[in-house]
Short mmCIF file of C-alpha atoms in Angstrom, two decimals:
data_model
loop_
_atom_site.label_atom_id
_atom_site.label_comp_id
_atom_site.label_asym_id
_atom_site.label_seq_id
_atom_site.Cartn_x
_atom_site.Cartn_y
_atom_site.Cartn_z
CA UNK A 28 -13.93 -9.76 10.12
CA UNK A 29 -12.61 -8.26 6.68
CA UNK A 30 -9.22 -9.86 5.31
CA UNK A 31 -7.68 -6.42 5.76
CA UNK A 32 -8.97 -5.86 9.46
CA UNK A 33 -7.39 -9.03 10.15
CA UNK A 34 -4.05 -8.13 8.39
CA UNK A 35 -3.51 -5.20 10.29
CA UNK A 36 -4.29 -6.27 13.60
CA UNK A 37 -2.22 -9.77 12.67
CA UNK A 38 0.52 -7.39 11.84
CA UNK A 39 0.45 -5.40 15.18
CA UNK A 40 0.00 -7.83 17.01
CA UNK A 41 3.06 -9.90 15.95
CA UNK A 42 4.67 -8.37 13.15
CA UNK A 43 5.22 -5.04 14.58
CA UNK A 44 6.93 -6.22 17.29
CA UNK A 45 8.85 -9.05 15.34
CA UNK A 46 10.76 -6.41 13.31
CA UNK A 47 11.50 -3.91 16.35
CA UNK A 48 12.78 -6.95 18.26
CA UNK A 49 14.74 -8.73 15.56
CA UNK A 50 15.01 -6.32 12.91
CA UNK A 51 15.80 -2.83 14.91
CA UNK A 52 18.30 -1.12 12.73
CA UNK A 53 16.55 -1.90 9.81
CA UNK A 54 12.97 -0.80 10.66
CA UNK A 55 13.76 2.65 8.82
CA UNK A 56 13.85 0.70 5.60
CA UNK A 57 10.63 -1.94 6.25
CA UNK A 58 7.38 -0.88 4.49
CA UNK A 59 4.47 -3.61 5.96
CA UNK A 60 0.71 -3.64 4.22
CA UNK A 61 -1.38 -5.30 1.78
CA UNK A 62 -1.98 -4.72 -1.39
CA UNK A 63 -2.24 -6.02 -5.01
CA UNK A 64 -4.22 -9.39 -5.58
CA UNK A 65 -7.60 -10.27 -3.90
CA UNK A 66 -10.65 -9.15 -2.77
CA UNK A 67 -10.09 -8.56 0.23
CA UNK A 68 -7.39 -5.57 -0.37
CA UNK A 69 -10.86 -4.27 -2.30
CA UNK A 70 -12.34 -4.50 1.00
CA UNK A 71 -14.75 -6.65 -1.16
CA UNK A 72 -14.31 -10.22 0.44
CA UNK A 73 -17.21 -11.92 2.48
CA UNK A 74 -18.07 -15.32 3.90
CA UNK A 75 -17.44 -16.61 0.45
CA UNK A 76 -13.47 -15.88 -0.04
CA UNK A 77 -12.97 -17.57 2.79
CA UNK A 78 -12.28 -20.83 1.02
CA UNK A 79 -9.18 -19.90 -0.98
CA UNK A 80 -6.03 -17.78 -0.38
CA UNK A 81 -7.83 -16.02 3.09
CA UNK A 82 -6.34 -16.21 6.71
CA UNK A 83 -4.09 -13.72 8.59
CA UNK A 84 -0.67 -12.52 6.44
CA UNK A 85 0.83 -9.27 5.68
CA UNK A 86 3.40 -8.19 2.82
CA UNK A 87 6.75 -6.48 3.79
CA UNK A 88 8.49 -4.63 1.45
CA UNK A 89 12.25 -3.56 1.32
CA UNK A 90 14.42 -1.92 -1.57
CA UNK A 91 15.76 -4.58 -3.91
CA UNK A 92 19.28 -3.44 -2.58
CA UNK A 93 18.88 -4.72 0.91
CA UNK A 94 17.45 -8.41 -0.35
CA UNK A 95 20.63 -9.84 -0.42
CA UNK A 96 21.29 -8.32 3.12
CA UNK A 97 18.25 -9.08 4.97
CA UNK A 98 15.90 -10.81 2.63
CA UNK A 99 15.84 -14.50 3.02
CA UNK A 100 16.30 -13.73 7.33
CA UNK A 101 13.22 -11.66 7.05
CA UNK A 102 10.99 -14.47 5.32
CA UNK A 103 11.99 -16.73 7.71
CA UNK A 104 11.28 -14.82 10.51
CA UNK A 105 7.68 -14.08 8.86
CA UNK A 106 7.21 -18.18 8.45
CA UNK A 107 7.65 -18.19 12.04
CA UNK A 108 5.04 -15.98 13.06
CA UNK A 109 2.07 -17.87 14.53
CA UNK A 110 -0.39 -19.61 12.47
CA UNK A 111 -3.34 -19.30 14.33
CA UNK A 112 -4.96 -15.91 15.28
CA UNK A 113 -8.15 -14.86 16.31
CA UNK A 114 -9.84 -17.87 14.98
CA UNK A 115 -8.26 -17.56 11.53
CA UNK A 116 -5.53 -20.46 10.17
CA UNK A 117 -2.73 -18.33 8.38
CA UNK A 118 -3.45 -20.06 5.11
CA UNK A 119 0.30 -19.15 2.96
CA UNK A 120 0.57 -22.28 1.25
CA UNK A 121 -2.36 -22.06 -0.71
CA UNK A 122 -1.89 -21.44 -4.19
CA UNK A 123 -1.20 -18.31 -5.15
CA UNK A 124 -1.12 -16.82 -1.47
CA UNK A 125 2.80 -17.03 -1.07
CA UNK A 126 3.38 -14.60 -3.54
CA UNK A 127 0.69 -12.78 -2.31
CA UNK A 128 2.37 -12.08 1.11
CA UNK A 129 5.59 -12.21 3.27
CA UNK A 130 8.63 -10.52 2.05
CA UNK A 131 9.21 -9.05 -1.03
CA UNK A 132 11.36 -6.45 -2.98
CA UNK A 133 9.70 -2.39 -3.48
CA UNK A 134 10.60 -3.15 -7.35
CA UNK A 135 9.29 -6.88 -7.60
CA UNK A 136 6.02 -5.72 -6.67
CA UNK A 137 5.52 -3.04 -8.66
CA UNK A 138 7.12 -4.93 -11.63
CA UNK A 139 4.95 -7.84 -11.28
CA UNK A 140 1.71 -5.64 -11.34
CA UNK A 141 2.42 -2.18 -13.90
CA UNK A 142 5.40 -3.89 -15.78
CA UNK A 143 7.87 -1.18 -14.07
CA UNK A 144 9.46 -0.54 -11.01
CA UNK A 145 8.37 2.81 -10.60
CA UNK A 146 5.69 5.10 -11.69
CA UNK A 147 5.25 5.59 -15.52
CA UNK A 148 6.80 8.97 -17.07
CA UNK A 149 4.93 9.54 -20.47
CA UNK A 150 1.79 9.33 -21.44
CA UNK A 151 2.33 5.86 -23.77
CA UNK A 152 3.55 4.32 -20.71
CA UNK A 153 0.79 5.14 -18.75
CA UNK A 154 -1.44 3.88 -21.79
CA UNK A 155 0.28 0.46 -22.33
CA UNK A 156 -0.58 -0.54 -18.31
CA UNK A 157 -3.81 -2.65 -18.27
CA UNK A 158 -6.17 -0.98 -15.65
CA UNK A 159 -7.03 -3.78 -13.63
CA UNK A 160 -3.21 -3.73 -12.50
CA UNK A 161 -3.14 -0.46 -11.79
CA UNK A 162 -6.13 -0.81 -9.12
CA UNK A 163 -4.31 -3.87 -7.64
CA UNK A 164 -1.37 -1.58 -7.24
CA UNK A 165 -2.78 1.14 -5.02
CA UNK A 166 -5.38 -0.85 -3.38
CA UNK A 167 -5.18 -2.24 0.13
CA UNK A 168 -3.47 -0.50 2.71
CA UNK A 169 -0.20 0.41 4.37
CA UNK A 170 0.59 -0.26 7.71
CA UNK A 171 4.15 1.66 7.88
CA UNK A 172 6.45 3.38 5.63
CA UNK A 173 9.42 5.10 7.02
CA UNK A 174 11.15 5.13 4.09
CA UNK A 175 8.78 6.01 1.85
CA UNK A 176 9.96 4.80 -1.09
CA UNK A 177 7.13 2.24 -1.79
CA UNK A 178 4.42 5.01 -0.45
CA UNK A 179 6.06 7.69 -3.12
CA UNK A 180 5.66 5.16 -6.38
CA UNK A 181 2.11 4.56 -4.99
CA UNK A 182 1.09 7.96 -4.59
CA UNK A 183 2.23 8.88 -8.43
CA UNK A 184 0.03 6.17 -9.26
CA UNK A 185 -3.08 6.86 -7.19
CA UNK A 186 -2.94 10.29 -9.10
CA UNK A 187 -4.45 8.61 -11.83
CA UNK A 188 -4.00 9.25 -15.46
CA UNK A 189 -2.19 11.79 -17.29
CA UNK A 190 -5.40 13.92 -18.86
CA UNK A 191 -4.64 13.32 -22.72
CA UNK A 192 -4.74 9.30 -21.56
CA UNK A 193 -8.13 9.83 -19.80
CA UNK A 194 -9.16 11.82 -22.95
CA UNK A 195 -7.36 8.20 -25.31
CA UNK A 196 -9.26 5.52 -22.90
CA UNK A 197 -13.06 7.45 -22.36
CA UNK A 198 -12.90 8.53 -26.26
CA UNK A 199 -12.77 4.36 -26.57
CA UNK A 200 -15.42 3.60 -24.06
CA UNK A 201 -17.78 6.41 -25.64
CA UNK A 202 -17.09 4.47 -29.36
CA UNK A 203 -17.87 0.87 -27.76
CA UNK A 204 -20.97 2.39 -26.18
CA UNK A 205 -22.66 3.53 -29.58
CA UNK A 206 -21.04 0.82 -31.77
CA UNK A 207 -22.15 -2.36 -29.40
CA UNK A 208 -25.52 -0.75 -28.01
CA UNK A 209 -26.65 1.88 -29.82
CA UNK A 210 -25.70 -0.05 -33.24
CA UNK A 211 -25.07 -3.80 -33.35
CA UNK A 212 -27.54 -4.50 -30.14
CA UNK A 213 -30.61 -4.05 -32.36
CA UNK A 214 -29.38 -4.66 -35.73
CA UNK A 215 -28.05 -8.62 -33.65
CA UNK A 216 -31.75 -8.58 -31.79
CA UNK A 217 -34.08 -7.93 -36.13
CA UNK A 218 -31.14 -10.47 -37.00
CA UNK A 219 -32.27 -13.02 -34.29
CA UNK A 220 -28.78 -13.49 -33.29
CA UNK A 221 -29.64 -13.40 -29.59
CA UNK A 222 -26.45 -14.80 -28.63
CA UNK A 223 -24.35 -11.77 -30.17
CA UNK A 224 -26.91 -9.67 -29.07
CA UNK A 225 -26.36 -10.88 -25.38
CA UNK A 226 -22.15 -10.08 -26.34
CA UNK A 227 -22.71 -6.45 -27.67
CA UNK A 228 -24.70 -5.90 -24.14
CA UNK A 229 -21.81 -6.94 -22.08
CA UNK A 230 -19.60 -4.92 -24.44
CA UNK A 231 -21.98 -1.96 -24.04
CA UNK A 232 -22.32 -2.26 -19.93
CA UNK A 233 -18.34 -2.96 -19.21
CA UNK A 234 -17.25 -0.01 -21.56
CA UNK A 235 -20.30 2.47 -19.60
CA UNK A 236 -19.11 0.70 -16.08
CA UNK A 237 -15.73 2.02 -17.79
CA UNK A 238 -16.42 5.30 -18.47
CA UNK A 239 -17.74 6.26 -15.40
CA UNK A 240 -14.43 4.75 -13.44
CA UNK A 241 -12.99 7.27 -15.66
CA UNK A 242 -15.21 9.98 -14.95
CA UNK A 243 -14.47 9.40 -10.66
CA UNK A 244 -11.06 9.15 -11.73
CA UNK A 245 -10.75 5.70 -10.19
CA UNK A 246 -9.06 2.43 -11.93
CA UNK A 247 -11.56 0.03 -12.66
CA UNK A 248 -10.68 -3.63 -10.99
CA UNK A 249 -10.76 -6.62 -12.34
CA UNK A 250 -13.80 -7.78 -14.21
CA UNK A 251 -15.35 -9.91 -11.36
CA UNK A 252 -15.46 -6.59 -8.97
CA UNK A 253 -16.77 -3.79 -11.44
CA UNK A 254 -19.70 -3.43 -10.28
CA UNK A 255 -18.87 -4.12 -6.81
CA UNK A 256 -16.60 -1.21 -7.08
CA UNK A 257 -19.06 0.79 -8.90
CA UNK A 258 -21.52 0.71 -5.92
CA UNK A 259 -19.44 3.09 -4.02
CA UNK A 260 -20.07 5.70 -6.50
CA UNK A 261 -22.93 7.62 -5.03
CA UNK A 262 -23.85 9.77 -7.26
CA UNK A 263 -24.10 7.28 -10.27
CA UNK A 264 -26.01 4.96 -7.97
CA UNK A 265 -29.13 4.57 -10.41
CA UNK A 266 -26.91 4.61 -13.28
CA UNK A 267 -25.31 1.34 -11.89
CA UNK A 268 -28.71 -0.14 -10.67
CA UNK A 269 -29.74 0.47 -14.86
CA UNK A 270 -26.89 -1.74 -15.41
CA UNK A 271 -26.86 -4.13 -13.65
CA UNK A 272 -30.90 -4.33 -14.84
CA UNK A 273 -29.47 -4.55 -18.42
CA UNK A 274 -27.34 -7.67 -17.46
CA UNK A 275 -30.51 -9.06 -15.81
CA UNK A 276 -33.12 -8.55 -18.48
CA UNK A 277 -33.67 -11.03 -21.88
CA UNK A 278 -32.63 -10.42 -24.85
CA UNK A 279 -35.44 -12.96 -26.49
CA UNK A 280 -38.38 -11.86 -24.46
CA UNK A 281 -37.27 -7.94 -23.29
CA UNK A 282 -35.08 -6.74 -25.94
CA UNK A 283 -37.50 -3.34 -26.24
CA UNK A 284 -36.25 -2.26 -22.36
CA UNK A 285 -32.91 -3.07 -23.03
CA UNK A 286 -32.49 -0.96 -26.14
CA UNK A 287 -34.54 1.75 -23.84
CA UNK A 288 -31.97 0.90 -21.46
CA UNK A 289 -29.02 1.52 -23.58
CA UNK A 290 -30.47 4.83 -25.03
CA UNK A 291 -30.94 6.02 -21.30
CA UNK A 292 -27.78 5.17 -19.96
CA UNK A 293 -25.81 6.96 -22.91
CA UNK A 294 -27.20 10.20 -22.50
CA UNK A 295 -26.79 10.19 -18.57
CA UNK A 296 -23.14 9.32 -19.68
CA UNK A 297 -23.18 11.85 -22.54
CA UNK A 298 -24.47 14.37 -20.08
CA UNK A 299 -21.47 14.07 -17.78
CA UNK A 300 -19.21 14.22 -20.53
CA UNK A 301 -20.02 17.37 -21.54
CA UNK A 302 -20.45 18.89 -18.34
CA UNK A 303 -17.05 17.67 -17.32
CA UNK A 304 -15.86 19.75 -20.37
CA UNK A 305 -14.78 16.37 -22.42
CA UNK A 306 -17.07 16.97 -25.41
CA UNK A 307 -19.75 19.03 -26.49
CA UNK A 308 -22.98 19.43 -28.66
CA UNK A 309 -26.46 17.68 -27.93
CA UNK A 310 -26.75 14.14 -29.68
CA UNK A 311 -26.52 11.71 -27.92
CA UNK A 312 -25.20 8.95 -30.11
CA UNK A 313 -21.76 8.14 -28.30
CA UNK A 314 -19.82 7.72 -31.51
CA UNK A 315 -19.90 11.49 -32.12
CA UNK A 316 -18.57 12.21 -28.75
CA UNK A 317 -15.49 9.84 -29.28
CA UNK A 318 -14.61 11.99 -32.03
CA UNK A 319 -15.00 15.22 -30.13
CA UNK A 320 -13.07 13.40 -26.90
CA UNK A 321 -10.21 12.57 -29.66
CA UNK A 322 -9.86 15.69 -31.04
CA UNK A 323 -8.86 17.04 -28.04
CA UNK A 324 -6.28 14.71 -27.20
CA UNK A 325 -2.32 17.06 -27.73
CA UNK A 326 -0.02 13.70 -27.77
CA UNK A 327 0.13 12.77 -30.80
CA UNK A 328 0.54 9.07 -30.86
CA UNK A 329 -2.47 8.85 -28.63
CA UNK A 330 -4.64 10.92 -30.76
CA UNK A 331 -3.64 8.69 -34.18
CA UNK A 332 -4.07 5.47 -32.45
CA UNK A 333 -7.83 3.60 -33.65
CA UNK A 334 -10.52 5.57 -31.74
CA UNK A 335 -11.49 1.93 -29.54
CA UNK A 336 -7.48 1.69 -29.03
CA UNK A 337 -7.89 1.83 -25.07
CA UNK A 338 -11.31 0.18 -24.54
#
């Protein structure tokens, strides 16, 4: 069973019933879910994540204003829920896991993840949030929400990005693309320096990987799940399999496919760049079309920033 199967039914099982029995006037206030850290609010966990941080748990939320009210009652009434369900072995004192779930503040988790308690207002503040944390803090699910208040922060953010900060961050992807593998991959590969060369090719493959996140309009996660993530993208399915056949291949013994690779995979990206109405013009060396992404960019702070500002 999925980590977030097992949350919900964990929650209505017992913790549904725990906060209508105990909790009654308050209910209109309690937000239950999970969200934020670990693959399984990805929906990405398997037989493997089972040996750290995984067992049946659910995060309540309340405003920061009732935690001196209800707070510490509520997280003791969540220790008390049983530790055994469905074969699982509720698994909160792992490290890590206890701030993972139980009770918690609307603010703390939002300020723990995007640096705010509330979704950013300008474009700079959107910019200055690391990505990964933004796709930790819409992820997962919500199992109730009366209130609303932690469902109307997390809809602002699942909007995604203002368009001038899309413009910023795929303007840097398009300049690591043609300076790391349309540039320095072969110039590192005559050199012999097939260590750097192996370097610009994960630089080229997490900025593409990058790009097209930006292009669905989806956060990319954290490192590890990037192309785990990227697999639900069906339409840039063989785009994905390319790269993850550029991460496969030598760069001693099949450096000639790889730079084939590279050249392939930038004009796919190129292409949908220019369809989307991002850039324009037909060569395909990505460089160019971080300039023509930049110059489109209206706030003016973004648009001065260095062009791989973003990446």
């Amino acid at each position: 069973m999925k980590g977030l199967e097992l949350s919900r039914r964990y929650f209505e099982t017992y913790g549904r019933p725990m906060l209508e029995r105990e909790y009654g006037q308050y209910t209109g206030i309690i937000a239950a879910g999970l969200a934020g850290h670990g693959s399984e609010c990805l929906g990405f966990d398997d037989e493997y994540s089972r040996d750290h941080d995984f067992g049946p748990g659910f995060c309540i939320w309340i405003p920061e204003r009732y935690e001196s009210v209800i707070g510490e009652k509520l997280q003791r009434s969540y220790e008390l829920l049983p530790l055994y369900f469905e074969g699982y072995e509720v698994s909160d004192c792992a490290p890590g896991r206890r701030e993972r779930i139980g009770v918690h503040s609307i603010e703390s988790f939002y300020r723990t993840l995007i640096g705010r308690e509330d979704a950013p207002k300008t474009e700079m503040e959107w910019f200055c949030i690391p990505e990964r944390f933004l796709a930790m803090a819409v992820n997962g699910e919500l199992f109730c929400d009366p209130l609303g208040e932690f469902s109307g922060i997390r809809r602002k953010l699942q909007e995604f990005y203002p368009e001038d900060v899309i413009r910023k961050k795929l303007a840097a992807k398009c300049a690591v693309m043609g300076q790391a593998g349309q540039y320095n991959y072969g110039r590192c590969i005559r050199r012999g320096m097939y260590e750097t060369a192996g370097l610009s090719c994960s630089r080229f493959v997490m900025a593409a990987l990058g790009a097209i996140y930006l292009l669905k309009r989806t956060y990319m996660p954290f490192y590890k799940w990037a192309f785990r993530g990227a697999e639900e993208f069906a339409d840039w399915g063989s785009e994905v399999e390319e790269l993850k056949k550029l991460m496969g291949l030598s760069d001693i013994h099949d450096y000639a496919a790889k730079m084939l690779l590279i050249e392939r995979l930038c004009i796919r990206v190129k292409s949908a760049i220019v369809r989307g109405g991002w850039s324009y013009g037909e060569d395909c060396f990505m460089q160019i079309h971080a300039e023509h992404i930049t110059e489109q960019i209206k706030e003016p702070r973004l648009r001065m920033l260095p062009i791989m500002a973003g990446e």
